[in-house]
Amino acid sequence: MPEADRQSLMTPRGWAAFLAVGFVLIVLIPVANRLVTPGGALHLPEYLVPLIGKYCCYAMLAVAMDLIWGYAGILSLGQGAFFALGGYCMGMYLMRQIGDRGVYKNPVLPDFMVFLNWKELPWYWHGFDMFWFAALMVVVVPGVLAFVLGWLAFRSRVTGVYLSIITQALTFALMLAFFRNNMGFGGNNGLTDFKDLLGFTVQSQPTRVGLLIASAIGLGLAFLLCRWIITSKLGRVCLALRDAESRVRFLGYSPTGAKLFVFVVAAMISGVAGALYVPQVGIINPGEFSPANSIEIAIWVAVGGRGTLAGAILGAFIVNAAKTWLTGAAPEVWLFFLGALFIVVTLFLPHGVVGIVRDWQARRSAARATVLASTRPAEAT
Amino acid sequence: MNAAAVNVATGHDPVAETAPGDTLLYLEDVTVSFDGFKALNALSLAIAKGEMRTVIGPNGAGKTTMMDVITGKTRPDTGRVQFGDRIDLTRLDEAGVANLGIGRKFQKPTVFENLTVFENLELALKCDRGTFATLLARLDGSARRRIADMLDLIGLGEHRHRPAGALSHGQKQWLEIGMLLLTDPQLLLLDEPVAGMTDIETEQTAALFKELAGSHTLVVVEHDMQFVRELGVRVTVLHEGSVLAEGSLDHVQKDQRVVDVYLGR
Ligand SMILES: Nc1ncnc2c1ncn2[C@@H]1O[C@H](COP(=O)(O)OP(=O)(O)OP(=O)(O)O)[C@@H](O)[C@H]1O
Ligand SMILES: [Mg+2]
């Protein structure tokens, strides 16, 4: 990444691209879905709205992953856990919104608790009937967990593959815990059958468009926040950590502080992404904690181009679009495809899709330079 | 101005009470062993404030390990490492030691290869090292001027926007020295600073160090005898983790034990 990229929040071209993508997601897509009459050539089919909204959530996750992995060199393979925790916080709010409209008509207890013969709400479910509280927990729960884990790991100088293993273990342990019925999170089935969110019917098309817009705004804010961090001096300290951690220490910086900061920020962004994701897909279950999910996030970032936030977003959209298409067309192929993709990218495309684009631009300008050089003497003679 | 006044004026200066000529760095009976092998063996050493000291010794003598102990990277098994009047360096970690004003240049030049020369110096420049202070830090005019002056001093002005990884070995050495100086250190520990430098660069480095001595305290580890002679200061010879001889270069070179060690007997 050239130095200029690291000093200002964004170049004019960067802003132009940022606003263009924002315009498409926040204005064009909603208009094409809501205002263009169905059947018209420009109409956007209903099913695409929550799908694109979902991709925006994944892209947020990828941006957070790139912040810690692409810039600070922390290969966390547990980011899916923070995403799922944010999702569960939102799910708990949505469950409490159901009220007495559940199958068992209990005004306080969600159906699965009635089914388990529970008489009262566990203490940790209190407060989740209020949106502001749930929204706060969406960032606090992942943030606190990341802080505790990060503090223990970074302070003891756990790095590289050991950190990856610890974070995988974390998400695996959480998955097993959330599978248990007596944890009070709906066990196997998770939380589902949501009715409304802030008074809007979750399943209705206008709400879905609203959620897409919220996800796009969330993605934009996450991008700007990460961009602000990496263009700050702390961002350069993170890059320096990747190059020579001991030099950073001997200059008097605490690597623990810098790593912990980005790790917690990334966890919080992931939590918000999960919270936006859950109402769009209508369910959250322990499967979201599956270690494979977290590994997939790293693959998106690697495919798009590690170390550029735009690349991370691109990677999330490309890989997930491929996943949507392939799991429909030939579901048994998907995992092989993902594995192959990862191998190809690691071996041949160390800078991902962004790297291809950059190479191509460089070659084109080099070619133009040689064309100019070869035409000039001809003109002279 | 008396010592107490200095202490008040500079706020929290741990070594302000150390007058020039007093001991700034003091190692006593320091032993470090790796799996039973003693890399440092009851090493004792005293460096005065404002002094420049060269440390020589054959490969594996323990020179780098000595620096590791001073800078908090390696904890000694036994012994005392004292900085100024009261500070026990063995209780601090690397960042803590660095923030006392102890700068270290590594044996292998260590700069941030993916950052530009300018950014390397920016990170080194003395400032609040706290995480949030770093997040909000902005370069002001005086900071830019200090970096520009340093770029001139280390002769890397025209390379300021190049990634440090693209520099030659000698240039990296200078960049690292420049980074150290921008941290405003009291004590500079320099591990083989002229390795990989051309003769002219080596001469310039010697001139720079001589200029720094007095206002700074320097410990220079070097194999290059020409350079050690050029510096012309007190020499400590390390061998098998302890001091074998000490004195002027001519004096230690006449010492039969030193000759034996270097010739490998
Ligand atoms: N972390 C370590 N683990 C095991 N042995 C070590 C370690 N660090 C240093 N040693 C050993 O301690 C001894 C002293 O090493 P040190 O690096 O201090 O020597 P040196 O005087 O700096 O040598 P050189 O001139 O080659 O740089 C060597 O024998 C080395 O192999
Ligand atoms: Mg050494």
XYZ file of C-alpha atoms and ligand atoms in Angstrom:
678
model
C 0.000 0.000 0.000
C 1.539 3.320 -0.996
C 2.189 5.865 1.704
C -0.413 8.314 0.391
C -3.040 5.654 1.129
C -2.055 5.648 4.757
C -2.178 9.321 5.561
C -5.557 10.678 4.486
C -8.917 9.104 5.213
C -9.583 8.582 1.512
C -8.418 9.837 -1.865
C -10.936 11.741 -4.040
C -11.259 8.622 -6.181
C -11.844 6.564 -3.053
C -14.622 8.904 -1.930
C -16.194 8.755 -5.379
C -16.245 4.947 -5.300
C -17.525 4.950 -1.717
C -20.410 7.274 -2.554
C -21.221 5.402 -5.766
C -21.500 2.060 -3.951
C -23.515 3.716 -1.212
C -25.864 5.219 -3.791
C -26.450 1.850 -5.429
C -27.153 0.077 -2.138
C -29.152 2.763 -0.399
C -31.018 4.418 -3.294
C -30.946 2.428 -6.536
C -31.689 -1.015 -5.146
C -34.578 0.101 -2.918
C -36.036 2.136 -5.793
C -35.667 -0.728 -8.249
C -37.445 -2.997 -5.794
C -40.145 -0.750 -4.378
C -40.954 1.840 -7.022
C -40.446 -0.013 -10.293
C -43.541 -2.100 -11.074
C -42.991 -5.845 -10.768
C -42.497 -7.413 -14.190
C -40.706 -4.297 -15.460
C -37.235 -4.850 -16.868
C -35.659 -2.736 -14.125
C -37.543 -4.364 -11.264
C -35.385 -6.014 -8.651
C -36.896 -9.337 -7.544
C -38.042 -9.491 -3.914
C -35.739 -12.333 -2.905
C -32.640 -10.344 -3.858
C -33.254 -7.682 -1.218
C -32.538 -9.760 1.916
C -29.815 -11.568 -0.032
C -27.924 -8.349 -0.763
C -28.602 -7.217 2.798
C -27.034 -10.444 4.012
C -23.983 -9.857 1.811
C -23.608 -6.404 3.340
C -23.453 -8.025 6.790
C -20.848 -10.486 5.567
C -18.888 -7.616 4.071
C -18.888 -5.870 7.467
C -17.483 -9.020 8.932
C -14.819 -9.077 6.232
C -13.867 -5.457 6.897
C -13.416 -6.259 10.591
C -11.373 -9.347 9.708
C -9.157 -7.311 7.415
C -8.557 -4.741 10.146
C -7.067 -7.349 12.455
C -5.574 -9.782 9.944
C -4.678 -7.627 6.964
C -3.291 -4.758 8.998
C -2.317 -6.015 12.442
C -1.437 -9.554 11.365
C -3.780 -11.223 13.868
C -5.259 -14.253 12.123
C -8.290 -14.748 14.330
C -10.314 -17.754 13.258
C -13.065 -17.013 15.723
C -14.676 -13.919 14.247
C -17.819 -15.921 13.575
C -18.300 -16.175 17.341
C -18.592 -12.407 17.738
C -20.957 -12.305 14.780
C -23.130 -15.005 16.321
C -23.131 -13.334 19.744
C -24.319 -10.073 18.191
C -26.916 -12.124 16.354
C -28.112 -13.811 19.536
C -28.482 -10.445 21.287
C -30.695 -9.258 18.447
C -32.508 -12.604 18.434
C -33.283 -12.265 22.137
C -34.815 -8.846 21.517
C -36.881 -10.246 18.646
C -38.037 -13.183 20.804
C -39.220 -10.862 23.543
C -41.071 -8.779 20.960
C -43.208 -11.822 20.158
C -44.935 -11.471 23.540
C -48.095 -13.522 23.827
C -48.301 -14.193 20.085
C -46.268 -17.392 20.485
C -47.726 -20.889 20.248
C -48.044 -21.121 24.042
C -49.324 -17.556 24.386
C -47.019 -16.854 27.309
C -46.616 -13.071 27.549
C -43.089 -13.232 28.955
C -41.485 -16.592 28.261
C -40.433 -17.485 24.727
C -41.996 -20.715 23.444
C -38.926 -22.873 23.906
C -38.767 -22.005 27.609
C -42.419 -22.894 28.113
C -41.737 -26.141 26.290
C -38.871 -26.864 28.702
C -41.254 -26.160 31.596
C -39.334 -23.123 32.768
C -41.301 -20.957 35.132
C -39.454 -17.687 34.852
C -37.108 -15.805 32.588
C -33.396 -16.433 33.266
C -31.646 -13.305 34.629
C -29.627 -12.781 31.451
C -32.793 -12.432 29.389
C -33.880 -9.378 31.348
C -33.657 -6.054 29.576
C -33.766 -7.591 26.117
C -37.351 -6.429 25.688
C -35.905 -2.953 25.273
C -34.304 -2.229 21.916
C -31.707 0.170 23.266
C -30.505 -2.423 25.755
C -30.282 -5.152 23.123
C -28.486 -2.775 20.757
C -26.003 -1.958 23.485
C -25.403 -5.642 24.234
C -24.791 -6.262 20.533
C -21.501 -4.389 20.898
C -20.815 -4.914 24.609
C -20.985 -8.719 24.692
C -18.590 -9.344 21.765
C -16.432 -6.429 22.913
C -16.014 -7.736 26.446
C -15.316 -11.269 25.285
C -12.716 -10.005 22.794
C -11.164 -7.840 25.478
C -10.774 -10.697 27.949
C -9.524 -13.196 25.375
C -7.268 -10.653 23.676
C -5.828 -9.419 26.927
C -4.919 -12.923 28.025
C -3.519 -13.902 24.646
C -1.659 -10.750 23.607
C -0.215 -10.139 27.044
C 1.304 -13.617 27.033
C 2.540 -12.910 23.505
C 0.463 -15.582 21.868
C 0.735 -14.996 18.135
C 0.464 -16.703 14.778
C -0.981 -20.150 14.556
C -1.452 -20.438 18.336
C -3.787 -17.488 18.315
C -5.672 -18.973 15.381
C -6.133 -22.210 17.298
C -7.273 -20.475 20.479
C -9.870 -18.460 18.591
C -11.099 -21.565 16.768
C -11.414 -23.295 20.112
C -13.393 -20.348 21.455
C -15.998 -20.475 18.723
C -16.176 -24.265 18.937
C -16.700 -24.150 22.693
C -19.422 -21.546 22.303
C -21.116 -23.664 19.666
C -21.227 -26.661 22.013
C -22.507 -24.483 24.830
C -25.263 -22.922 22.743
C -26.377 -26.350 21.556
C -27.321 -27.202 25.133
C -30.973 -26.613 25.952
C -30.276 -25.585 29.533
C -28.153 -22.649 28.372
C -31.443 -20.913 27.698
C -30.865 -19.888 24.112
C -33.178 -22.326 22.398
C -30.567 -25.075 22.016
C -30.403 -26.794 18.689
C -33.206 -24.767 17.113
C -31.896 -21.431 18.214
C -34.154 -18.411 18.121
C -36.694 -17.999 15.336
C -40.335 -17.234 14.407
C -39.693 -13.535 14.872
C -42.669 -11.228 14.528
C -41.592 -7.628 14.596
C -38.686 -5.279 15.026
C -39.301 -1.795 16.442
C -42.934 -2.287 15.498
C -42.271 -3.259 11.877
C -43.232 -6.718 10.653
C -39.932 -8.526 10.125
C -41.080 -10.512 7.096
C -42.670 -7.628 5.181
C -40.943 -6.315 2.086
C -40.667 -2.671 3.253
C -38.965 -3.867 6.444
C -36.577 -5.957 4.414
C -35.696 -2.958 2.279
C -35.198 -0.971 5.476
C -32.903 -3.682 6.842
C -30.910 -3.668 3.615
C -30.475 0.087 3.917
C -29.474 -0.287 7.573
C -26.949 -2.985 6.632
C -25.502 -0.831 3.853
C -25.165 2.091 6.259
C -23.601 -0.240 8.818
C -21.118 -1.421 6.215
C -20.296 2.150 5.228
C -19.727 3.190 8.835
C -17.638 0.107 9.577
C -15.546 0.868 6.513
C -15.024 4.492 7.535
C -14.182 3.523 11.117
C -11.603 0.964 10.010
C -10.252 3.344 7.418
C -9.871 5.990 10.113
C -8.012 3.559 12.352
C -5.619 2.359 9.683
C -4.810 5.867 8.509
C -4.057 6.930 12.080
C -0.648 6.557 13.635
C -2.004 3.534 15.482
C -2.691 1.956 12.097
C 0.939 2.416 11.170
C 1.938 0.895 14.511
C -0.184 -2.135 13.561
C 1.605 -2.459 10.223
C 4.897 -2.071 12.050
C 3.894 -4.894 14.405
C 3.508 -7.161 11.418
C 6.990 -6.222 10.193
C 8.984 -6.244 13.417
C 7.126 -6.608 16.682
C 10.265 -6.425 18.796
C 11.295 -3.124 17.216
C 7.883 -1.746 18.178
C 8.411 -2.847 21.764
C 11.889 -1.377 21.925
C 10.513 1.933 20.684
C 8.327 1.980 23.775
C 4.948 1.012 22.337
C 2.899 -1.715 23.930
C 1.890 -4.204 21.222
C -0.710 -5.542 23.644
C -2.567 -2.226 23.679
C -2.584 -1.762 19.910
C -3.646 -5.340 19.191
C -6.269 -5.332 21.888
C -7.770 -2.135 20.521
C -8.210 -3.416 16.966
C -9.316 -6.835 18.180
C -12.077 -5.335 20.321
C -13.172 -2.939 17.570
C -13.312 -5.822 15.093
C -15.376 -7.903 17.521
C -17.836 -5.053 17.989
C -18.229 -4.532 14.247
C -18.781 -8.270 13.873
C -21.442 -8.137 16.580
C -23.307 -5.368 14.766
C -23.050 -7.332 11.524
C -24.607 -10.341 13.261
C -27.398 -8.208 14.721
C -28.282 -6.842 11.270
C -28.072 -10.311 9.771
C -30.493 -12.120 12.081
C -33.740 -10.266 11.237
C -32.959 -10.652 7.525
C -32.538 -14.401 7.638
C -35.155 -14.852 10.353
C -33.181 -17.243 12.539
C -30.077 -17.592 14.675
C -28.875 -20.982 15.815
C -25.654 -22.480 17.181
C -24.572 -23.391 13.649
C -23.445 -19.784 13.292
C -20.668 -20.576 15.778
C -19.349 -23.369 13.615
C -15.546 -23.090 13.223
C -15.914 -23.454 9.447
C -17.823 -20.158 9.305
C -14.920 -18.314 10.842
C -12.484 -19.884 8.414
C -14.694 -18.821 5.537
C -14.397 -15.207 6.642
C -10.624 -15.429 6.293
C -11.101 -16.872 2.810
C -13.305 -13.976 1.713
C -10.621 -11.544 2.794
C -7.853 -13.541 1.132
C -9.816 -13.763 -2.118
C -10.611 -10.054 -2.197
C -7.172 -8.942 -1.158
C -5.832 -8.843 2.350
C -4.696 -5.426 3.501
C -7.166 -3.346 1.517
C -10.591 -2.779 3.021
C -12.210 -2.462 -0.399
C -10.698 -5.833 -1.276
C -12.230 -7.415 1.817
C -15.683 -6.125 0.847
C -15.227 -7.295 -2.730
C -14.113 -10.719 -1.529
C -17.165 -11.095 0.728
C -19.526 -10.247 -2.136
C -17.757 -12.411 -4.730
C -17.381 -15.538 -2.611
C -20.884 -15.332 -1.184
C -22.458 -14.722 -4.576
C -20.579 -17.798 -5.793
C -21.806 -19.686 -2.742
C -25.431 -18.705 -3.332
C -25.205 -19.771 -6.941
C -23.252 -23.000 -6.371
C -25.236 -24.231 -3.374
C -28.285 -23.864 -5.595
C -26.777 -25.394 -8.733
C -24.545 -28.119 -7.274
C -24.533 -28.113 -3.463
C -22.102 -30.999 -3.108
C -19.421 -29.057 -4.995
C -19.374 -26.006 -2.769
C -16.881 -27.138 -0.112
C -14.456 -28.445 -2.726
C -14.771 -25.189 -4.592
C -14.067 -23.208 -1.417
C -11.003 -25.308 -0.642
C -9.702 -25.014 -4.182
C -10.321 -21.280 -4.147
C -8.286 -20.900 -0.990
C -5.393 -22.908 -2.394
C -5.378 -20.990 -5.672
C -5.468 -17.642 -3.919
C -2.718 -18.515 -1.430
C -0.453 -19.948 -4.101
C -1.044 -17.666 -7.047
C -2.848 -14.538 -5.900
C -1.245 -13.312 -2.690
C -3.005 -9.952 -3.119
C -6.337 -11.370 -4.212
C -8.673 -9.788 -6.705
C -7.385 -6.328 -5.824
C -3.901 -7.563 -6.689
C -5.081 -8.695 -10.136
C -6.642 -5.313 -10.792
C -3.493 -3.507 -9.652
C -1.228 -5.700 -11.788
C -3.458 -5.140 -14.749
C -3.421 -1.370 -14.247
C 0.340 -1.384 -13.845
C 0.798 -3.454 -16.985
C -1.546 -1.218 -18.942
C 0.273 1.947 -17.947
C 3.614 0.258 -18.644
C 2.333 -0.796 -22.064
C 1.152 2.733 -22.754
C 4.577 4.025 -21.771
C 6.323 1.677 -24.209
C 3.894 2.583 -26.966
C 4.658 6.232 -26.391
C 8.371 5.526 -26.314
C 8.284 3.576 -29.559
C 6.156 6.099 -31.444
C 8.206 9.116 -30.528
C 11.424 8.247 -32.406
C 9.279 7.380 -35.440
C 7.783 10.866 -35.361
C 11.223 12.372 -35.105
C 12.569 10.734 -38.237
C 21.124 24.540 39.029
C 21.091 21.741 41.574
C 20.019 18.207 40.897
C 16.707 18.549 42.708
C 15.754 21.514 40.535
C 16.443 19.501 37.403
C 14.208 16.794 38.701
C 11.348 19.220 39.258
C 11.850 21.009 35.957
C 11.781 17.852 33.882
C 8.904 16.370 35.796
C 9.752 12.733 36.122
C 13.303 12.239 34.991
C 14.609 9.068 36.564
C 18.253 9.801 35.977
C 18.340 13.553 36.331
C 20.024 13.169 39.680
C 22.878 11.314 38.100
C 25.628 13.846 37.528
C 27.981 13.452 34.555
C 30.645 10.973 35.508
C 28.395 9.124 37.961
C 27.404 5.603 37.124
C 24.360 5.499 34.854
C 24.221 1.811 34.125
C 25.369 -0.795 36.526
C 25.394 -4.554 36.069
C 26.431 -6.681 39.010
C 26.979 -10.434 38.977
C 24.531 -10.997 36.161
C 24.115 -14.604 35.113
C 21.917 -15.866 32.309
C 21.783 -19.503 31.407
C 20.087 -21.241 28.514
C 19.513 -24.892 29.317
C 22.474 -24.924 31.666
C 24.755 -23.041 29.276
C 25.845 -19.755 30.805
C 25.585 -17.046 28.161
C 26.419 -14.500 30.867
C 28.506 -15.589 33.805
C 28.621 -13.259 36.815
C 29.035 -10.274 34.526
C 29.697 -6.948 36.210
C 29.973 -3.684 34.362
C 29.582 0.017 35.149
C 29.022 2.724 32.568
C 29.282 6.372 33.562
C 26.851 9.021 32.466
C 27.983 10.634 29.219
C 30.515 7.883 28.594
C 30.950 6.027 25.340
C 32.072 2.447 25.842
C 32.930 -0.140 23.235
C 32.371 -3.808 23.946
C 34.209 -6.419 21.935
C 34.519 -10.160 22.173
C 34.473 -13.243 20.003
C 31.224 -14.700 18.623
C 29.058 -16.091 21.358
C 30.788 -14.058 24.071
C 27.421 -12.827 25.333
C 27.396 -9.289 23.964
C 23.896 -9.443 22.536
C 22.642 -11.311 25.594
C 23.981 -8.507 27.749
C 21.843 -6.054 25.782
C 18.860 -8.364 26.062
C 19.219 -8.254 29.832
C 19.539 -4.485 29.976
C 16.513 -3.908 27.757
C 14.154 -6.269 29.567
C 14.037 -8.885 26.851
C 15.784 -11.545 28.911
C 15.449 -11.891 32.675
C 18.743 -12.716 34.388
C 18.844 -15.757 36.647
C 20.757 -13.790 39.239
C 22.323 -10.376 39.536
C 21.344 -6.758 39.493
C 20.827 -4.372 36.592
C 20.476 -0.815 37.763
C 19.776 2.336 35.800
C 20.514 5.679 37.411
C 20.214 5.766 41.167
C 17.409 3.414 41.887
C 15.736 1.887 38.874
C 15.894 -1.886 38.678
C 15.698 -2.694 34.989
C 15.005 -6.376 35.547
C 11.490 -5.505 36.694
C 10.488 -3.790 33.464
C 9.463 -5.072 30.053
C 10.928 -3.858 26.765
C 8.514 -0.980 26.333
C 9.023 0.109 29.942
C 12.794 0.135 29.525
C 12.513 1.993 26.212
C 10.350 4.667 27.803
C 13.037 5.313 30.439
C 15.180 6.584 27.589
C 17.121 3.477 26.721
C 17.330 2.965 22.976
C 18.588 -0.159 21.345
C 19.822 -0.913 17.865
C 19.616 -4.568 16.985
C 22.492 -6.603 15.604
C 20.437 -7.291 12.492
C 19.116 -3.922 11.326
C 15.453 -3.885 12.221
C 13.263 -1.306 10.572
C 9.663 -1.465 9.433
C 10.198 -2.668 5.890
C 6.678 -1.999 4.633
C 6.561 1.534 5.980
C 8.346 4.416 4.332
C 11.506 5.921 5.763
C 9.462 8.904 6.897
C 6.876 6.726 8.622
C 9.608 4.756 10.373
C 10.889 7.983 11.866
C 7.376 9.190 12.626
C 6.725 6.134 14.784
C 10.051 6.557 16.555
C 9.633 10.243 17.395
C 9.249 10.711 21.132
C 5.631 11.205 22.117
C 2.915 9.701 24.278
C 3.013 5.965 23.503
C -0.444 5.196 24.891
C -2.825 3.383 22.574
C -5.445 6.121 22.441
C -2.888 8.894 22.247
C -1.390 7.075 19.268
C -4.787 6.699 17.648
C -5.436 10.438 17.865
C -1.889 11.639 17.204
C -1.348 14.131 14.431
C 2.017 15.340 13.155
C 2.494 19.003 13.940
C 4.994 21.388 12.390
C 7.699 20.937 15.001
C 7.462 17.149 14.731
C 7.802 17.359 10.950
C 10.809 19.596 11.362
C 12.481 17.178 13.751
C 11.914 14.339 11.306
C 13.226 16.438 8.428
C 16.342 17.334 10.439
C 16.906 13.684 11.237
C 16.492 12.749 7.568
C 19.282 15.214 6.794
C 21.481 13.916 9.586
C 21.227 10.302 8.446
C 21.402 11.275 4.778
C 18.106 9.693 3.774
C 16.263 12.872 2.761
C 15.756 11.824 -0.821
C 14.602 8.366 0.231
C 11.937 9.605 2.630
C 9.018 8.201 0.641
C 10.612 4.867 -0.206
C 9.688 1.771 1.744
C 12.426 1.048 4.251
C 12.699 -2.477 2.859
C 14.145 -1.019 -0.348
C 17.141 0.543 1.423
C 20.658 -0.871 1.367
C 21.976 -2.605 4.471
C 24.022 0.420 5.496
C 21.098 2.765 4.955
C 18.905 0.590 7.135
C 21.529 0.787 9.869
C 21.402 4.557 9.658
C 17.652 4.641 9.592
C 17.585 2.558 12.749
C 20.102 4.860 14.398
C 17.971 7.830 13.337
C 14.914 6.175 14.837
C 16.749 5.661 18.113
C 17.869 9.257 18.261
C 14.318 10.518 17.723
C 13.232 8.703 20.882
C 15.427 11.149 22.850
C 17.374 8.425 24.603
C 19.720 8.869 27.564
C 21.449 5.611 26.900
C 22.076 4.110 23.482
C 22.871 0.437 23.089
C 24.241 -0.209 19.634
C 24.818 -3.782 18.543
C 27.257 -3.895 15.617
C 26.106 -0.585 14.137
C 28.553 -0.477 11.216
C 28.151 -4.034 9.949
C 27.457 -3.817 6.228
C 28.495 -0.186 5.922
C 31.018 1.111 3.406
C 34.253 2.613 4.729
C 32.964 6.134 4.242
C 29.703 5.346 5.994
C 31.675 3.776 8.846
C 33.751 6.919 9.235
C 30.650 9.080 9.253
C 29.100 6.854 11.884
C 32.183 7.164 14.079
C 32.004 10.943 13.762
C 28.315 10.905 14.687
C 28.885 8.750 17.766
C 31.703 10.970 18.976
C 29.394 13.927 18.650
C 26.668 12.137 20.618
C 28.990 11.094 23.454
C 28.855 13.450 26.399
C 25.244 14.449 25.904
C 24.353 10.765 25.588
C 25.707 7.579 27.056
C 26.640 4.982 24.458
C 27.469 1.301 24.611
C 28.760 0.136 21.261
C 29.268 -3.531 20.456
C 31.493 -3.991 17.439
C 33.710 -6.518 15.699
C 35.254 -3.954 13.361
C 38.549 -3.079 15.116
C 39.188 -0.185 12.778
C 35.947 1.369 13.931
C 36.707 0.669 17.587
C 40.090 2.336 17.159
C 38.437 5.296 15.450
C 36.093 5.781 18.414
C 39.107 5.743 20.696
C 37.302 5.093 23.960
C 37.489 2.575 26.775
C 37.079 -1.015 25.608
C 35.548 -3.921 27.507
C 36.395 -7.399 26.293
C 33.758 -10.036 26.945
C 34.518 -13.698 26.866
C 32.297 -16.593 27.859
C 29.856 -14.277 29.547
C 32.180 -12.258 31.711
C 34.641 -9.399 31.450
C 38.058 -10.568 30.375
C 39.826 -7.241 30.174
C 39.092 -3.540 30.206
C 41.044 -0.449 29.177
C 42.202 1.353 26.070
C 42.240 -0.626 22.849
C 46.039 -0.721 22.807
C 46.060 -1.915 26.391
C 43.629 -4.782 25.861
C 45.246 -5.807 22.598
C 48.506 -6.336 24.484
C 46.761 -8.506 27.046
C 47.883 -12.092 26.442
C 44.506 -13.591 27.470
C 42.701 -11.396 24.946
C 45.103 -12.427 22.208
C 44.561 -16.074 23.087
C 40.787 -15.719 23.008
C 40.808 -14.017 19.633
C 43.247 -16.456 18.106
C 41.110 -19.269 19.467
C 44.281 -20.750 21.019
N 17.660 -17.631 23.318
C 18.773 -18.387 23.395
N 18.671 -19.712 23.631
C 19.774 -20.477 23.715
N 21.017 -20.016 23.584
C 21.198 -18.703 23.356
C 20.075 -17.825 23.242
N 20.537 -16.575 23.005
C 21.874 -16.687 22.969
N 22.277 -17.956 23.181
C 23.650 -18.411 23.241
O 24.335 -17.605 24.151
C 25.649 -17.346 23.694
C 25.891 -15.882 23.638
O 25.150 -15.335 22.551
P 25.201 -13.807 22.146
O 24.243 -13.653 21.031
O 24.997 -12.976 23.329
O 26.676 -13.653 21.601
P 27.355 -12.404 20.936
O 28.500 -12.048 21.783
O 26.373 -11.350 20.659
O 27.887 -13.047 19.575
P 27.984 -12.423 18.122
O 29.257 -11.675 18.072
O 28.010 -13.620 17.232
O 26.790 -11.581 17.898
C 25.793 -18.029 22.337
O 26.470 -19.231 22.516
C 24.364 -18.274 21.923
O 24.277 -19.443 21.145
Mg 25.584 -10.505 19.016
